[in-house]
Coordinates of C-alpha atoms and ligand atoms in Angstrom, one line a residue:
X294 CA 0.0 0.0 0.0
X295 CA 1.4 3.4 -0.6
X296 CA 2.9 5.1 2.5
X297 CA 0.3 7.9 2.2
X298 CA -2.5 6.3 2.1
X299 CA -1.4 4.3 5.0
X300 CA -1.0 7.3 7.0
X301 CA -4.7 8.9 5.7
X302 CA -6.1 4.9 6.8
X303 CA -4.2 5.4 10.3
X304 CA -5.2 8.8 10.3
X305 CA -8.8 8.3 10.1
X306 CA -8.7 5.1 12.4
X307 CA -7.1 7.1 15.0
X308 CA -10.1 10.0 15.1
X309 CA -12.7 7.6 14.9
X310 CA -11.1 5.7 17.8
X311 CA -10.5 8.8 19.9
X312 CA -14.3 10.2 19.0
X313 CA -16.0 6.9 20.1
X314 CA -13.7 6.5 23.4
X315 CA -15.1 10.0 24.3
X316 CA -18.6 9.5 23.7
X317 CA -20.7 8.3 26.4
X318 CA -21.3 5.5 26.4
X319 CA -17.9 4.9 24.7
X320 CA -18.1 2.9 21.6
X321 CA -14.8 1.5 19.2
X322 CA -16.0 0.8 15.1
X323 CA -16.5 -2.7 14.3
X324 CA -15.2 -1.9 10.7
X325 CA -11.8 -2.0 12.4
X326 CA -12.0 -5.7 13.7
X327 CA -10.7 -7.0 10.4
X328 CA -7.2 -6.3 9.8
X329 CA -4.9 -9.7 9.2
X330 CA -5.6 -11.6 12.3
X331 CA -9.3 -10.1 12.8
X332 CA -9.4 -11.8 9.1
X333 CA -7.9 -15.2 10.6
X334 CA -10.1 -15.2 13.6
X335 CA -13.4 -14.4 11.7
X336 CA -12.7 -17.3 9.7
X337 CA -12.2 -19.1 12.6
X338 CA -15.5 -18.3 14.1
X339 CA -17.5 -19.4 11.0
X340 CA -16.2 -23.0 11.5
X341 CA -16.9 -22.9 15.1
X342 CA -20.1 -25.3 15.9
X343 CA -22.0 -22.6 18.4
X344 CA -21.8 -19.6 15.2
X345 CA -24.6 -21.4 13.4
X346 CA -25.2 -19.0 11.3
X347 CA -22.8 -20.0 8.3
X348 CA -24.4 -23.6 8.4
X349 CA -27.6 -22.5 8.0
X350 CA -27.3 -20.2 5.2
X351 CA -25.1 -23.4 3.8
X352 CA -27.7 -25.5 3.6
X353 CA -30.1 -22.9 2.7
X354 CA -28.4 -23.0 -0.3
X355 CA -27.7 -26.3 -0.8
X356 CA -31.4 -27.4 -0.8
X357 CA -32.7 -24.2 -2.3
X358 CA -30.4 -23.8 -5.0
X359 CA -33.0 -24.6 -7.7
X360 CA -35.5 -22.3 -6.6
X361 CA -32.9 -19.6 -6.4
X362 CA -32.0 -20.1 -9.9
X363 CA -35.7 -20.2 -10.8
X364 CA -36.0 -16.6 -9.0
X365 CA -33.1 -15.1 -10.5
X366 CA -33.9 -16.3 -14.3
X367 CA -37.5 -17.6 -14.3
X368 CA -37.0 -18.2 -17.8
X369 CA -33.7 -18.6 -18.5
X370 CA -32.7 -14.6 -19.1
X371 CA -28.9 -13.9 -18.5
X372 CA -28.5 -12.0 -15.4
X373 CA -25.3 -9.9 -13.5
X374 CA -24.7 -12.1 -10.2
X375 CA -23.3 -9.1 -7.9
X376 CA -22.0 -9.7 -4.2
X377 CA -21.3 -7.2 -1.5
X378 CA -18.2 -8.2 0.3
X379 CA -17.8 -11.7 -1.2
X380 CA -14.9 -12.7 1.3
X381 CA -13.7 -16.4 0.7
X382 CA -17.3 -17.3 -1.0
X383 CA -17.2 -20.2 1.1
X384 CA -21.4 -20.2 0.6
X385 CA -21.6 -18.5 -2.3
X386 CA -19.7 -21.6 -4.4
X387 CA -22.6 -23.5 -4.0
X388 CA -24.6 -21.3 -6.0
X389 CA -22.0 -20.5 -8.5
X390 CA -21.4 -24.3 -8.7
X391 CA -25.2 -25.2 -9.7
X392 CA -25.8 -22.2 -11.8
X393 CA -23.1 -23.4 -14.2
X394 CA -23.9 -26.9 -14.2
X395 CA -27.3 -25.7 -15.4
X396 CA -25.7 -23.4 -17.9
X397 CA -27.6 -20.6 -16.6
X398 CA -26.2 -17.2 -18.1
X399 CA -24.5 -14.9 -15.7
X400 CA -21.2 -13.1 -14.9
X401 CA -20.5 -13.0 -11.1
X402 CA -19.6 -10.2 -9.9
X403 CA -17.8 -10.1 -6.8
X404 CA -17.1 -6.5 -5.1
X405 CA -15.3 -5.6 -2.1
X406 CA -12.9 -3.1 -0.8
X407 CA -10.2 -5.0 -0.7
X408 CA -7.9 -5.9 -4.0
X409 CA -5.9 -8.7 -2.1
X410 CA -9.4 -10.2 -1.4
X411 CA -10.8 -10.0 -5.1
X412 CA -7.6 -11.8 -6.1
X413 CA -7.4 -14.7 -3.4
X414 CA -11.5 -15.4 -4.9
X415 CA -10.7 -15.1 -8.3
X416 CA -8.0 -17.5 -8.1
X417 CA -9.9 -19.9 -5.8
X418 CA -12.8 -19.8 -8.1
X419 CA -10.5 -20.1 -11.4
X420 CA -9.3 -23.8 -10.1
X421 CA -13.0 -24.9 -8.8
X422 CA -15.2 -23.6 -10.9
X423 CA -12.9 -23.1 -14.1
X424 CA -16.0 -22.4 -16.7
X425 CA -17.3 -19.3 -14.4
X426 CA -17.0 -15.7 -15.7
X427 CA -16.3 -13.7 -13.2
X428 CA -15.7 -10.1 -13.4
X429 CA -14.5 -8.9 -10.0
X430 CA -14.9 -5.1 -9.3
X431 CA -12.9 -3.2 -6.6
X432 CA -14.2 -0.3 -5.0
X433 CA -17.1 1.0 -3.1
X434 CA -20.6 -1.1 -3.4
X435 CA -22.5 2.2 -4.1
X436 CA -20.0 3.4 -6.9
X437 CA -19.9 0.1 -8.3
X438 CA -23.4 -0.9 -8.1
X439 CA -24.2 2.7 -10.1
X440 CA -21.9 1.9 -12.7
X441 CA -23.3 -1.0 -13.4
X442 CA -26.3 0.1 -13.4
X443 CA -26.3 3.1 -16.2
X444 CA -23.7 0.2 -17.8
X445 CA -25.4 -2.8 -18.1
X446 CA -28.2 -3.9 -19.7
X447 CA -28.4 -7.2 -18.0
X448 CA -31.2 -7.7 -15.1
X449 CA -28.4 -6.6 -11.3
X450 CA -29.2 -9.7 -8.7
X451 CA -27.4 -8.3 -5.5
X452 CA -26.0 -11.0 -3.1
X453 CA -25.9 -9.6 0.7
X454 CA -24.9 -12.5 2.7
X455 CA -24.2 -13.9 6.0
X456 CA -26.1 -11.4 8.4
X457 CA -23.9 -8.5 7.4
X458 CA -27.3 -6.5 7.3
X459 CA -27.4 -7.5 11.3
X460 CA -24.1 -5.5 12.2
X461 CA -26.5 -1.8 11.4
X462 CA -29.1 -1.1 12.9
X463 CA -32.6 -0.9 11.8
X464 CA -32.5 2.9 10.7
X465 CA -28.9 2.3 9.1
X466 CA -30.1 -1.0 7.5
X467 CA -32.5 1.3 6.2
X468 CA -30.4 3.7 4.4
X469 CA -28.5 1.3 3.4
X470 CA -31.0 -0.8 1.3
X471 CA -32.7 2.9 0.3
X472 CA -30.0 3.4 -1.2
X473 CA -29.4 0.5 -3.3
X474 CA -33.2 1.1 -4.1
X475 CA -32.4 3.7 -5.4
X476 CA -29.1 2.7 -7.4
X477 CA -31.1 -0.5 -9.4
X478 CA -33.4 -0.9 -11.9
X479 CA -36.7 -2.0 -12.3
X480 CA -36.6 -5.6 -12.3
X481 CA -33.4 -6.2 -10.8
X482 CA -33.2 -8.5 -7.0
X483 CA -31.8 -8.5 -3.9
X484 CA -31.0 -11.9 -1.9
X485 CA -30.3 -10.9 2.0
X486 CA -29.3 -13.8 4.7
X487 CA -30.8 -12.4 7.8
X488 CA -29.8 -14.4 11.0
X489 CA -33.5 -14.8 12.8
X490 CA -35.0 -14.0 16.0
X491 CA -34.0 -17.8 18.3
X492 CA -33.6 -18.6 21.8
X493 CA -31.8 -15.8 23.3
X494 CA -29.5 -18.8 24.6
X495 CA -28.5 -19.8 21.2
X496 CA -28.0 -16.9 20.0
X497 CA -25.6 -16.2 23.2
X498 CA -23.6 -18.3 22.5
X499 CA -22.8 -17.9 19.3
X500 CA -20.9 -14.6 20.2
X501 CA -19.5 -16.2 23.5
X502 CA -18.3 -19.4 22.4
X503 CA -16.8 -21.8 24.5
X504 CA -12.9 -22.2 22.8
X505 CA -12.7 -18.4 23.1
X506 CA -12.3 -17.6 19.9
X507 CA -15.2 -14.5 19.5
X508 CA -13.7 -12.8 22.4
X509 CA -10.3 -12.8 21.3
X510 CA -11.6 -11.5 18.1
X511 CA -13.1 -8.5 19.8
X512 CA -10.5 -7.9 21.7
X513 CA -8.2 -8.1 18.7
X514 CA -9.3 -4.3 18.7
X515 CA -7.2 -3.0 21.7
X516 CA -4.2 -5.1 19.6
X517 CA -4.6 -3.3 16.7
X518 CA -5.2 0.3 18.6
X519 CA -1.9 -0.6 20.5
X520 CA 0.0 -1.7 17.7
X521 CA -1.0 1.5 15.0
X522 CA -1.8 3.9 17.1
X523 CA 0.7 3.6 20.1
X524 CA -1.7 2.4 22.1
X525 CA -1.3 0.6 25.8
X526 CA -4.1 -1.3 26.4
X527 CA -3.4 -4.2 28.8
X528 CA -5.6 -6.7 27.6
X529 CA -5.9 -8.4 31.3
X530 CA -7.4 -5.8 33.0
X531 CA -10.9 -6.2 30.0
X532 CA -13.0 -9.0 29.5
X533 CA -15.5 -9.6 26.5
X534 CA -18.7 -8.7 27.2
X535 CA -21.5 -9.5 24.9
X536 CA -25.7 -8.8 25.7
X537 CA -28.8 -9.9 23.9
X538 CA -32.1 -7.8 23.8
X539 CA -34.7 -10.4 22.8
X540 CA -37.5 -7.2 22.1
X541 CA -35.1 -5.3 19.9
X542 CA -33.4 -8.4 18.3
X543 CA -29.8 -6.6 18.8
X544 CA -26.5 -8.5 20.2
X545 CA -24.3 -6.3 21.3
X546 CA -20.3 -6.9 21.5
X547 CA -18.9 -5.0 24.3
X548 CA -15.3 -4.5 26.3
X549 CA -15.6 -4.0 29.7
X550 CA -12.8 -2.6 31.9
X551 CA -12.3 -4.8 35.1
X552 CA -11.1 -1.5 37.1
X553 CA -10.4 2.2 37.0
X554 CA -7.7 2.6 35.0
X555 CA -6.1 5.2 32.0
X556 CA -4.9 4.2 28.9
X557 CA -2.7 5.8 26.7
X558 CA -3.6 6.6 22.9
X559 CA -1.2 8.4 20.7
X560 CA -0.8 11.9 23.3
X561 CA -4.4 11.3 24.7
X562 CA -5.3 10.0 27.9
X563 CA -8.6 7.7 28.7
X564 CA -10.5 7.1 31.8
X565 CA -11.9 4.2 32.7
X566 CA -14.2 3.2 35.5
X567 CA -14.6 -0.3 37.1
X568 CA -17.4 -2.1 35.3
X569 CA -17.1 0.6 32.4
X570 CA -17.9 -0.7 28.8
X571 CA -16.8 -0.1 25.2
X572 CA -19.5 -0.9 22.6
X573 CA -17.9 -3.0 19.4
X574 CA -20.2 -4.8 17.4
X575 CA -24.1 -4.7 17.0
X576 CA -25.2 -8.0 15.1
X577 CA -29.0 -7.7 15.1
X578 CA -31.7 -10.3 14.9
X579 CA -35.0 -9.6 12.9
X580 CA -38.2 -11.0 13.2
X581 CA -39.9 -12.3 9.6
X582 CA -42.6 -9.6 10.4
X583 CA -39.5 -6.9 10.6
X584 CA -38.3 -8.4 7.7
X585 CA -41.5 -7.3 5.9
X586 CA -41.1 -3.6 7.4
X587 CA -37.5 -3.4 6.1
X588 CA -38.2 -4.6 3.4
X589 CA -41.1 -2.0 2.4
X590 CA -40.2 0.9 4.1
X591 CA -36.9 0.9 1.6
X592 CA -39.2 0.0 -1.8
X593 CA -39.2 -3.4 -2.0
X594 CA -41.1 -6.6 -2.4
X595 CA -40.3 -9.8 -0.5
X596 CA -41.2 -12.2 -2.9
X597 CA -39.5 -14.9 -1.4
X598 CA -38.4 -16.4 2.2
X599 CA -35.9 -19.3 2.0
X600 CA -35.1 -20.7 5.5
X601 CA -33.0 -23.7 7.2
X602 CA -34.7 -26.6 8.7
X603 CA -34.5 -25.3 12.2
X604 CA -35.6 -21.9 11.4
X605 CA -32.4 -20.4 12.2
X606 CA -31.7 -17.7 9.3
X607 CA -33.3 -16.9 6.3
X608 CA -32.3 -15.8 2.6
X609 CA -34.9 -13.0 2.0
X610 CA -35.0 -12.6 -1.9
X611 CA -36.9 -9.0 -2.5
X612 CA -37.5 -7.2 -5.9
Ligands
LIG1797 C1 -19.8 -10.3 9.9 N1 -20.9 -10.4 10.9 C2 -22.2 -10.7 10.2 C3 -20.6 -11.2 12.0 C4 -21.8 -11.2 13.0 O1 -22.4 -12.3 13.3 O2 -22.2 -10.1 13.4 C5 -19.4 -10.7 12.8 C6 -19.1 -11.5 14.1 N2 -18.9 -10.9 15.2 C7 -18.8 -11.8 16.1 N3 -18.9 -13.0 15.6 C8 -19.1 -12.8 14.3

């Protein structure tokens, strides 16, 4: 990366962490969980058995893979196959897999911020699934969604997997599928993976697991504040704290200081009381009911709900 846009990046991380730690109640970014290792431990959590969520949408996929088809190209018209943030497309193979083995017509898209990411898919994908075309597109969703849009004649199916709507909240999930309202065209869909509503239990532990591995993932965070931002977070004296809500659906990731204590950022100094909490990570849970609000209130139509066997998480397909 050139040097100055690693200084702008650091830059910019360092006023948002400074901003959040002096709000009240003080909150750190979740965006900034995924540098190299927040990338290895994320991974990690997806193949842990209590984060259920990438098993359900899995098999959502797996035994729905038809039907999506049928959705996407009810009679066989070719289609752009677009995905926010594809990552590893662990999930999103399955699809890609069966859509060529039916010869359906589509160019998959993938888009995300990061070049390194694009390339590691591409190549993965190139040895899997050789016969795909893939056309993968760095940059802002927004920018490239547009482009495509005035671009294109093809019908835009958007892929927005994984619960990654679940880490806004409702009125940010709502400008946030306004605005790709706004960017599509008539005719063009949208396939969401919500994680559901669930025994609060369940859902508990799926953000507490037993081996560890969520909390050291949040608490990656004070790493990477220490580590770019001359930080000095001990990471003894916090613990991982998350909380469920079961009426407003939101798990909350926190880190809680175990006593008064200052920390060092940069030149600034931060006070901490006993007990006292930084807010991460919000990964909400929705309703099918809110699903239908959300849904409506940005312009679309839920035309299907796709869910796993235990009712776990759904793939919401809206046009
Ligand atoms: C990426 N996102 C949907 C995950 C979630 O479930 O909110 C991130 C995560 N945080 C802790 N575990 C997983």
């Amino acid at each position: 990366m050139p040097e100055t846009i690693e200084i702008i990046q650091n830059k910019t991380f360092l006023n948002d962490t400074l901003k959040g730690l002096k709000s009240k109640p003080k909150t750190l970014s979740s965006k900034y969980f995924y540098n190299k290792r927040g990338d290895e431990l994320f991974q990690q959590i997806m193949k842990l058995d209590e984060y259920y969520l990438t098993d359900a949408e899995y098999s959502i996929f797996e035994s729905q893979k038809d039907n999506i088809l049928k959705a996407f190209s009810p009679n066989g018209e070719d289609f752009n196959l677009v995905e926010f943030g594809a990552g590893d497309g662990y999930k999103t193979k399955v699809l890609l897999q069966h859509f060529v083995s039916e010869e359906a017509l589509f160019d998959y898209i993938p888009i995300d911020i990061s070049q390194h990411a694009l390339d590691g898919l591409a190549q993965s994908l190139a040895q899997t699934i050789p016969e795909l075309s893939i056309t993968p597109m760095q940059g802002d969703y927004f920018q490239v969604l547009d482009r495509l849009s005035h671009s294109s004649t093809r019908r835009n199916v958007i892929l927005f997997l994984g619960s990654n709507i679940g880490n806004f909240s409702f009125d940010q999930a709502q400008n946030f599928l306004s605005k790709i309202r706004e960017d599509i065209n008539t005719g063009d869909q949208l396939l969401i993976g919500v994680d559901l509503k669930k025994d609060p239990t369940k859902i508990l532990a799926a953000y507490n697991d037993s081996k560890g591995v969520t909390a050291a993932f949040n608490m990656n965070l004070l790493n990477r504040i220490n580590e770019e931002l001359g930080g000095n977070f001990n990471l003894e004296s916090f613990q991982h704290y998350p909380f469920y809500n079961p009426v407003t659906g939101e798990c909350k990731s926190a880190i809680m200081s175990l006593k008064d204590q200052e920390v060092l950022i940069g030149e600034e100094i931060i006070a901490f009381k006993k007990w006292e909490t930084m807010q991460t990570e919000i990964s909400k849970k929705y309703s099918t009911d809110e699903i239908q609000e959300l849904a409506e209130k940005c312009g679309f139509e839920v035309r299907y709900n796709l869910e796993d066997q235990n009712g776990y998480f759904v793939d919401s397909i809206w046009s």
